[in-house]
Amino acid sequence: MTVKTMQSADVKELLEKVAGFDKDGGNERMKKIVHRVMHDIFQIVEDFDVTPEEFWSAVYYVGELGANGEAALLAPGLGMDRYLDIRQDAEDEQAGLTGGTPRTIEGPLYVAGAPMSDGFDRMDDGSDTDAEAILIKGRITDENGEPLANAVVDIWHADTKGAYSYFDQSQSEYNLRRRIKTDAEGRYAAQSIMPSGYGCPPEGSTQQLLNHLGRHGQRPAHIHYFVSKPGYKHLTTQINIAGDEYTYDDFAFATREELVVAANRVEQSETGAQHGLNGPITEVEFNVTLVATDKPELQERHARRRALETDVA
């Protein structure tokens, strides 16, 4: 079909009314954004000659996506989370706040209020006796390499089935979730189990779209981090475990070369022995550099909906 209507008076008037340009009140920024979004959707319909059947299939898809709670899963799968990181990296460069450990996506599975410990804690509840025991360790420093004491290292990861506590009701409360304050040397350590990667629900809305794109929906084994300390830029990041099939093929685009970390099997961990862990164990070492800033808004994680966050002081 060669019908072109986007430049017609009828369509221009319709878009203005849809966005509320002809009405007083409301939010001016929201009006402009809605006008742009709807203009672009109308333009897509025209450019690709979208049929009514295709259009309504898309509408029902959006409804299903909301009903099954996968909107926050599809967003990283379509590169939206990674794009926001690219923008934030560019803003940091413009503001002279480059350097430090790279950020990467948060993901939708954080739960606020994990137990807080000093220096060391055990993250798993001991119920998975077949899991590979690991020691997550590292040091938090400033850009000059000086240790940062009392930085809060907030860590969370999946179990050996790729499931996260709270969202997986079979797991104990805050299993594989801890906040650890660094010691005087900026060090932290946590006993845990090796996480598994996971995939999007095979029959879910996200995988349905990925199938149309010829893409998989798999994530590699990874460990999430928030790292914070007053006077320093809050860091949201995660590490991908080296050697996983999807380490460099993460459907959520979270992999960054500096954030790929090896898991090394050792007969005796010096750090582990300091915390009563003797014998063979797998070490995962991740050192973090924070960037100093006097801007309060950069010292806090950005606002978004997170499980239990409104319930935590």
Short mmCIF file of C-alpha atoms in Angstrom, two decimals:
data_model
loop_
_atom_site.label_atom_id
_atom_site.label_comp_id
_atom_site.label_asym_id
_atom_site.label_seq_id
_atom_site.Cartn_x
_atom_site.Cartn_y
_atom_site.Cartn_z
CA MET A 1 0.00 0.00 0.00
CA THR A 2 1.31 3.45 -0.88
CA VAL A 3 -1.16 5.53 1.12
CA LYS A 4 0.62 8.29 3.06
CA THR A 5 -1.31 10.11 5.78
CA MET A 6 1.24 11.31 8.34
CA GLN A 7 1.47 14.80 6.88
CA SER A 8 -2.27 15.21 6.61
CA ALA A 9 -4.10 17.81 8.68
CA ASP A 10 -6.30 15.10 10.16
CA VAL A 11 -3.40 13.10 11.57
CA LYS A 12 -1.56 16.17 12.86
CA GLU A 13 -4.73 17.35 14.62
CA LEU A 14 -5.35 13.86 16.02
CA LEU A 15 -1.84 13.65 17.50
CA GLU A 16 -2.18 17.04 19.16
CA LYS A 17 -5.49 16.03 20.73
CA VAL A 18 -4.13 12.64 21.83
CA ALA A 19 -1.29 14.41 23.66
CA GLY A 20 -3.63 16.95 25.25
CA PHE A 21 -2.06 19.93 23.51
CA ASP A 22 -5.51 21.45 23.19
CA LYS A 23 -6.21 21.16 26.93
CA ASP A 24 -5.01 23.19 29.91
CA GLY A 25 -3.40 21.40 32.81
CA GLY A 26 -1.53 18.14 32.90
CA ASN A 27 2.21 17.64 32.67
CA GLU A 28 3.85 19.47 29.77
CA ARG A 29 6.82 17.12 29.60
CA MET A 30 4.50 14.11 29.56
CA LYS A 31 2.43 15.67 26.79
CA LYS A 32 5.52 16.15 24.61
CA ILE A 33 6.74 12.60 25.24
CA VAL A 34 3.33 11.05 24.49
CA HIS A 35 3.07 13.14 21.33
CA ARG A 36 6.48 11.89 20.17
CA VAL A 37 5.77 8.26 21.07
CA MET A 38 2.41 8.21 19.31
CA HIS A 39 3.81 10.05 16.29
CA ASP A 40 6.52 7.42 15.98
CA ILE A 41 4.02 4.56 16.34
CA PHE A 42 1.78 6.07 13.68
CA GLN A 43 4.84 6.52 11.47
CA ILE A 44 5.80 2.86 11.93
CA VAL A 45 2.30 1.79 10.94
CA GLU A 46 2.59 3.86 7.78
CA ASP A 47 6.18 2.98 6.89
CA PHE A 48 5.72 -0.78 7.34
CA ASP A 49 2.10 -0.90 6.21
CA VAL A 50 1.09 -2.56 9.49
CA THR A 51 -2.22 -4.37 9.09
CA PRO A 52 -5.06 -4.18 11.63
CA GLU A 53 -4.39 -7.83 12.50
CA GLU A 54 -0.72 -7.08 13.21
CA PHE A 55 -1.60 -3.97 15.18
CA TRP A 56 -4.06 -5.73 17.47
CA SER A 57 -1.68 -8.65 17.96
CA ALA A 58 0.85 -6.13 19.27
CA VAL A 59 -1.73 -4.54 21.57
CA TYR A 60 -2.66 -7.91 23.08
CA TYR A 61 1.04 -8.79 23.38
CA VAL A 62 1.61 -5.69 25.53
CA GLY A 63 -1.34 -6.70 27.69
CA GLU A 64 0.05 -10.22 28.16
CA LEU A 65 3.49 -8.81 28.93
CA GLY A 66 2.04 -6.80 31.80
CA ALA A 67 -0.17 -9.63 33.03
CA ASN A 68 2.72 -12.08 33.37
CA GLY A 69 5.08 -9.49 34.87
CA GLU A 70 7.74 -9.71 32.16
CA ALA A 71 8.02 -6.04 31.20
CA ALA A 72 11.15 -5.64 33.35
CA LEU A 73 12.59 -8.78 31.72
CA LEU A 74 11.92 -7.66 28.15
CA ALA A 75 13.49 -4.23 28.75
CA PRO A 76 17.08 -5.52 29.13
CA GLY A 77 16.45 -8.07 26.39
CA LEU A 78 15.75 -5.22 23.97
CA GLY A 79 18.87 -3.35 25.06
CA MET A 80 17.01 -0.66 26.99
CA ASP A 81 18.95 -1.14 30.23
CA ARG A 82 22.25 -1.18 28.37
CA TYR A 83 21.28 1.99 26.49
CA LEU A 84 20.58 3.78 29.79
CA ASP A 85 24.06 2.73 30.96
CA ILE A 86 25.60 4.09 27.77
CA ARG A 87 23.85 7.41 28.41
CA GLN A 88 25.00 7.50 32.04
CA ASP A 89 28.57 6.72 30.99
CA ALA A 90 28.40 9.65 28.55
CA GLU A 91 26.98 11.94 31.25
CA ASP A 92 29.82 10.92 33.60
CA GLU A 93 32.39 11.69 30.92
CA GLN A 94 30.85 15.10 30.32
CA ALA A 95 30.86 15.81 34.08
CA GLY A 96 34.46 14.64 34.55
CA LEU A 97 33.40 11.61 36.61
CA THR A 98 34.93 8.88 34.48
CA GLY A 99 37.07 6.12 35.91
CA GLY A 100 36.41 3.53 38.54
CA THR A 101 34.78 0.16 38.07
CA PRO A 102 32.32 0.11 35.15
CA ARG A 103 28.60 0.06 35.76
CA THR A 104 26.27 -2.41 34.16
CA ILE A 105 22.59 -3.25 34.41
CA GLU A 106 20.81 -3.87 37.71
CA GLY A 107 18.19 -6.31 36.48
CA PRO A 108 14.72 -6.71 38.01
CA LEU A 109 15.47 -9.12 40.88
CA TYR A 110 16.95 -7.00 43.67
CA VAL A 111 15.33 -7.25 47.11
CA ALA A 112 16.01 -4.51 49.66
CA GLY A 113 16.90 -5.10 53.28
CA ALA A 114 19.33 -8.03 53.11
CA PRO A 115 21.15 -8.79 56.39
CA MET A 116 24.14 -6.53 57.08
CA SER A 117 27.48 -7.88 58.32
CA ASP A 118 30.97 -6.55 58.98
CA GLY A 119 33.71 -7.86 56.71
CA PHE A 120 32.33 -11.36 56.08
CA ASP A 121 29.12 -13.34 55.94
CA ARG A 122 27.70 -16.56 54.57
CA MET A 123 25.14 -15.93 51.84
CA ASP A 124 23.63 -19.40 51.29
CA ASP A 125 21.47 -21.21 53.83
CA GLY A 126 23.31 -24.54 53.45
CA SER A 127 20.35 -26.40 52.00
CA ASP A 128 21.99 -27.15 48.63
CA THR A 129 24.59 -29.67 49.71
CA ASP A 130 25.53 -30.55 46.12
CA ALA A 131 26.37 -26.97 45.13
CA GLU A 132 29.94 -25.85 44.48
CA ALA A 133 31.11 -23.76 47.43
CA ILE A 134 32.62 -20.42 46.51
CA LEU A 135 34.30 -17.56 48.31
CA ILE A 136 33.45 -14.16 46.87
CA LYS A 137 36.09 -11.67 47.93
CA GLY A 138 37.59 -8.34 47.00
CA ARG A 139 38.75 -4.91 48.02
CA ILE A 140 37.03 -1.55 47.66
CA THR A 141 39.36 1.38 47.00
CA ASP A 142 39.29 4.95 45.74
CA GLU A 143 40.90 6.02 42.48
CA ASN A 144 44.27 6.40 44.20
CA GLY A 145 44.16 2.82 45.43
CA GLU A 146 43.46 3.81 49.02
CA PRO A 147 41.19 1.39 50.90
CA LEU A 148 37.63 2.47 51.66
CA ALA A 149 36.50 1.22 55.06
CA ASN A 150 32.79 0.83 55.85
CA ALA A 151 31.73 0.80 52.21
CA VAL A 152 28.57 -1.26 51.81
CA VAL A 153 28.84 -4.14 49.35
CA ASP A 154 25.32 -5.35 48.55
CA ILE A 155 25.51 -8.72 46.75
CA TRP A 156 22.83 -10.97 45.30
CA HIS A 157 22.78 -13.89 42.88
CA ALA A 158 20.79 -16.90 41.69
CA ASP A 159 20.95 -20.45 43.03
CA THR A 160 22.11 -23.51 41.09
CA LYS A 161 18.78 -23.62 39.26
CA GLY A 162 18.99 -19.98 38.17
CA ALA A 163 16.30 -18.85 40.63
CA TYR A 164 16.37 -15.95 43.09
CA SER A 165 15.07 -15.94 46.66
CA TYR A 166 11.88 -13.95 47.33
CA PHE A 167 10.77 -14.49 43.74
CA ASP A 168 11.30 -18.22 44.22
CA GLN A 169 9.21 -18.99 47.29
CA SER A 170 10.94 -22.35 47.83
CA GLN A 171 14.09 -20.56 49.01
CA SER A 172 14.62 -19.21 52.51
CA GLU A 173 14.34 -15.49 53.23
CA TYR A 174 17.28 -13.52 51.81
CA ASN A 175 19.03 -16.66 50.63
CA LEU A 176 22.03 -15.61 48.50
CA ARG A 177 21.54 -11.95 49.41
CA ARG A 178 23.81 -10.05 51.81
CA ARG A 179 25.17 -6.59 52.58
CA ILE A 180 28.73 -6.55 53.83
CA LYS A 181 30.64 -3.58 55.25
CA THR A 182 34.30 -3.46 54.29
CA ASP A 183 36.96 -3.66 56.97
CA ALA A 184 39.72 -1.12 57.64
CA GLU A 185 41.61 -2.39 54.56
CA GLY A 186 38.55 -2.07 52.35
CA ARG A 187 38.12 -5.83 52.14
CA TYR A 188 34.92 -7.88 52.01
CA ALA A 189 34.32 -11.62 51.72
CA ALA A 190 31.31 -13.90 51.46
CA GLN A 191 30.86 -17.65 51.50
CA SER A 192 28.27 -18.76 48.95
CA ILE A 193 27.51 -21.27 46.19
CA MET A 194 28.24 -21.05 42.48
CA PRO A 195 25.21 -19.52 40.74
CA SER A 196 23.78 -20.85 37.53
CA GLY A 197 22.83 -18.88 34.50
CA TYR A 198 19.22 -18.99 33.43
CA GLY A 199 16.88 -18.35 30.57
CA CYS A 200 13.66 -16.46 29.99
CA PRO A 201 10.52 -18.55 30.60
CA PRO A 202 10.34 -20.58 27.37
CA GLU A 203 6.61 -19.97 26.92
CA GLY A 204 6.70 -16.37 28.17
CA SER A 205 6.16 -13.11 26.32
CA THR A 206 9.85 -12.16 26.27
CA GLN A 207 10.98 -15.40 24.66
CA GLN A 208 8.09 -15.20 22.23
CA LEU A 209 9.44 -11.93 20.84
CA LEU A 210 13.05 -13.13 20.94
CA ASN A 211 12.03 -16.13 18.85
CA HIS A 212 10.74 -13.76 16.17
CA LEU A 213 14.13 -12.02 16.26
CA GLY A 214 16.06 -15.28 16.02
CA ARG A 215 17.61 -14.66 19.45
CA HIS A 216 18.06 -16.79 22.56
CA GLY A 217 17.03 -15.59 26.02
CA GLN A 218 19.94 -16.93 28.09
CA ARG A 219 22.05 -15.24 30.74
CA PRO A 220 25.43 -16.52 31.96
CA ALA A 221 26.24 -17.23 35.59
CA HIS A 222 26.62 -13.81 37.21
CA ILE A 223 26.69 -11.98 40.55
CA HIS A 224 25.05 -8.60 41.15
CA TYR A 225 26.56 -5.72 43.14
CA PHE A 226 25.56 -2.40 44.61
CA VAL A 227 28.60 -0.69 46.17
CA SER A 228 28.20 2.56 48.10
CA LYS A 229 29.91 4.90 50.53
CA PRO A 230 29.13 8.51 51.42
CA GLY A 231 31.22 10.86 49.29
CA TYR A 232 31.46 8.42 46.40
CA LYS A 233 29.40 7.68 43.31
CA HIS A 234 27.05 4.76 43.87
CA LEU A 235 27.99 1.78 41.70
CA THR A 236 25.51 -0.64 40.17
CA THR A 237 27.30 -3.49 38.48
CA GLN A 238 27.58 -7.25 38.10
CA ILE A 239 30.23 -9.78 37.19
CA ASN A 240 29.88 -12.57 34.64
CA ILE A 241 31.74 -15.76 35.47
CA ALA A 242 34.38 -16.57 32.87
CA GLY A 243 33.95 -19.78 30.91
CA ASP A 244 30.16 -19.85 30.87
CA GLU A 245 28.66 -20.62 27.46
CA TYR A 246 26.90 -17.25 27.48
CA THR A 247 29.57 -15.08 29.16
CA TYR A 248 30.00 -13.06 25.96
CA ASP A 249 26.54 -13.74 24.59
CA ASP A 250 24.28 -12.41 27.35
CA PHE A 251 20.77 -11.75 26.08
CA ALA A 252 20.57 -8.77 28.48
CA PHE A 253 23.76 -7.15 27.09
CA ALA A 254 25.31 -6.83 30.57
CA THR A 255 28.76 -8.21 29.71
CA ARG A 256 31.67 -5.79 29.85
CA GLU A 257 35.22 -7.06 29.47
CA GLU A 258 36.34 -5.55 32.79
CA LEU A 259 33.50 -7.37 34.55
CA VAL A 260 34.31 -10.91 33.43
CA VAL A 261 35.83 -12.67 36.44
CA ALA A 262 37.47 -16.07 36.68
CA ALA A 263 36.42 -18.66 39.24
CA ASN A 264 39.59 -20.30 40.53
CA ARG A 265 39.67 -23.56 42.46
CA VAL A 266 42.21 -23.48 45.30
CA GLU A 267 43.22 -26.13 47.81
CA GLN A 268 43.37 -23.61 50.62
CA SER A 269 42.09 -20.03 50.58
CA GLU A 270 44.08 -17.61 52.72
CA THR A 271 41.07 -15.31 52.95
CA GLY A 272 38.76 -18.23 53.66
CA ALA A 273 40.99 -19.53 56.45
CA GLN A 274 40.67 -16.16 58.19
CA HIS A 275 36.94 -16.84 58.41
CA GLY A 276 37.10 -20.52 59.36
CA LEU A 277 36.86 -21.93 55.82
CA ASN A 278 39.47 -24.65 55.41
CA GLY A 279 40.04 -27.00 52.51
CA PRO A 280 39.36 -26.69 48.80
CA ILE A 281 37.08 -23.90 47.63
CA THR A 282 36.47 -21.83 44.50
CA GLU A 283 37.49 -18.19 44.77
CA VAL A 284 35.76 -15.41 42.85
CA GLU A 285 37.68 -12.17 43.36
CA PHE A 286 36.17 -8.83 42.37
CA ASN A 287 37.91 -5.61 43.35
CA VAL A 288 36.02 -2.34 43.00
CA THR A 289 37.19 1.25 42.52
CA LEU A 290 34.75 4.00 43.50
CA VAL A 291 34.84 7.55 42.15
CA ALA A 292 34.58 10.47 44.57
CA THR A 293 31.75 12.98 44.14
CA ASP A 294 30.19 15.71 46.26
CA LYS A 295 26.83 15.41 44.49
CA PRO A 296 24.32 13.71 46.83
CA GLU A 297 22.14 12.49 43.97
CA LEU A 298 25.05 10.48 42.55
CA GLN A 299 25.76 8.82 45.90
CA GLU A 300 22.40 7.01 45.91
CA ARG A 301 21.01 4.38 43.57
CA HIS A 302 18.48 5.77 41.15
CA ALA A 303 14.81 5.49 42.00
CA ARG A 304 12.88 2.57 40.53
CA ARG A 305 10.47 -0.06 41.82
CA ARG A 306 12.36 -2.67 43.87
CA ALA A 307 11.04 -5.47 46.04
CA LEU A 308 10.62 -4.42 49.70
CA GLU A 309 12.47 -1.14 49.19
CA THR A 310 9.62 0.98 50.56
CA ASP A 311 9.55 -1.21 53.66
CA VAL A 312 13.22 -0.64 54.50
CA ALA A 313 14.44 2.38 56.48
#
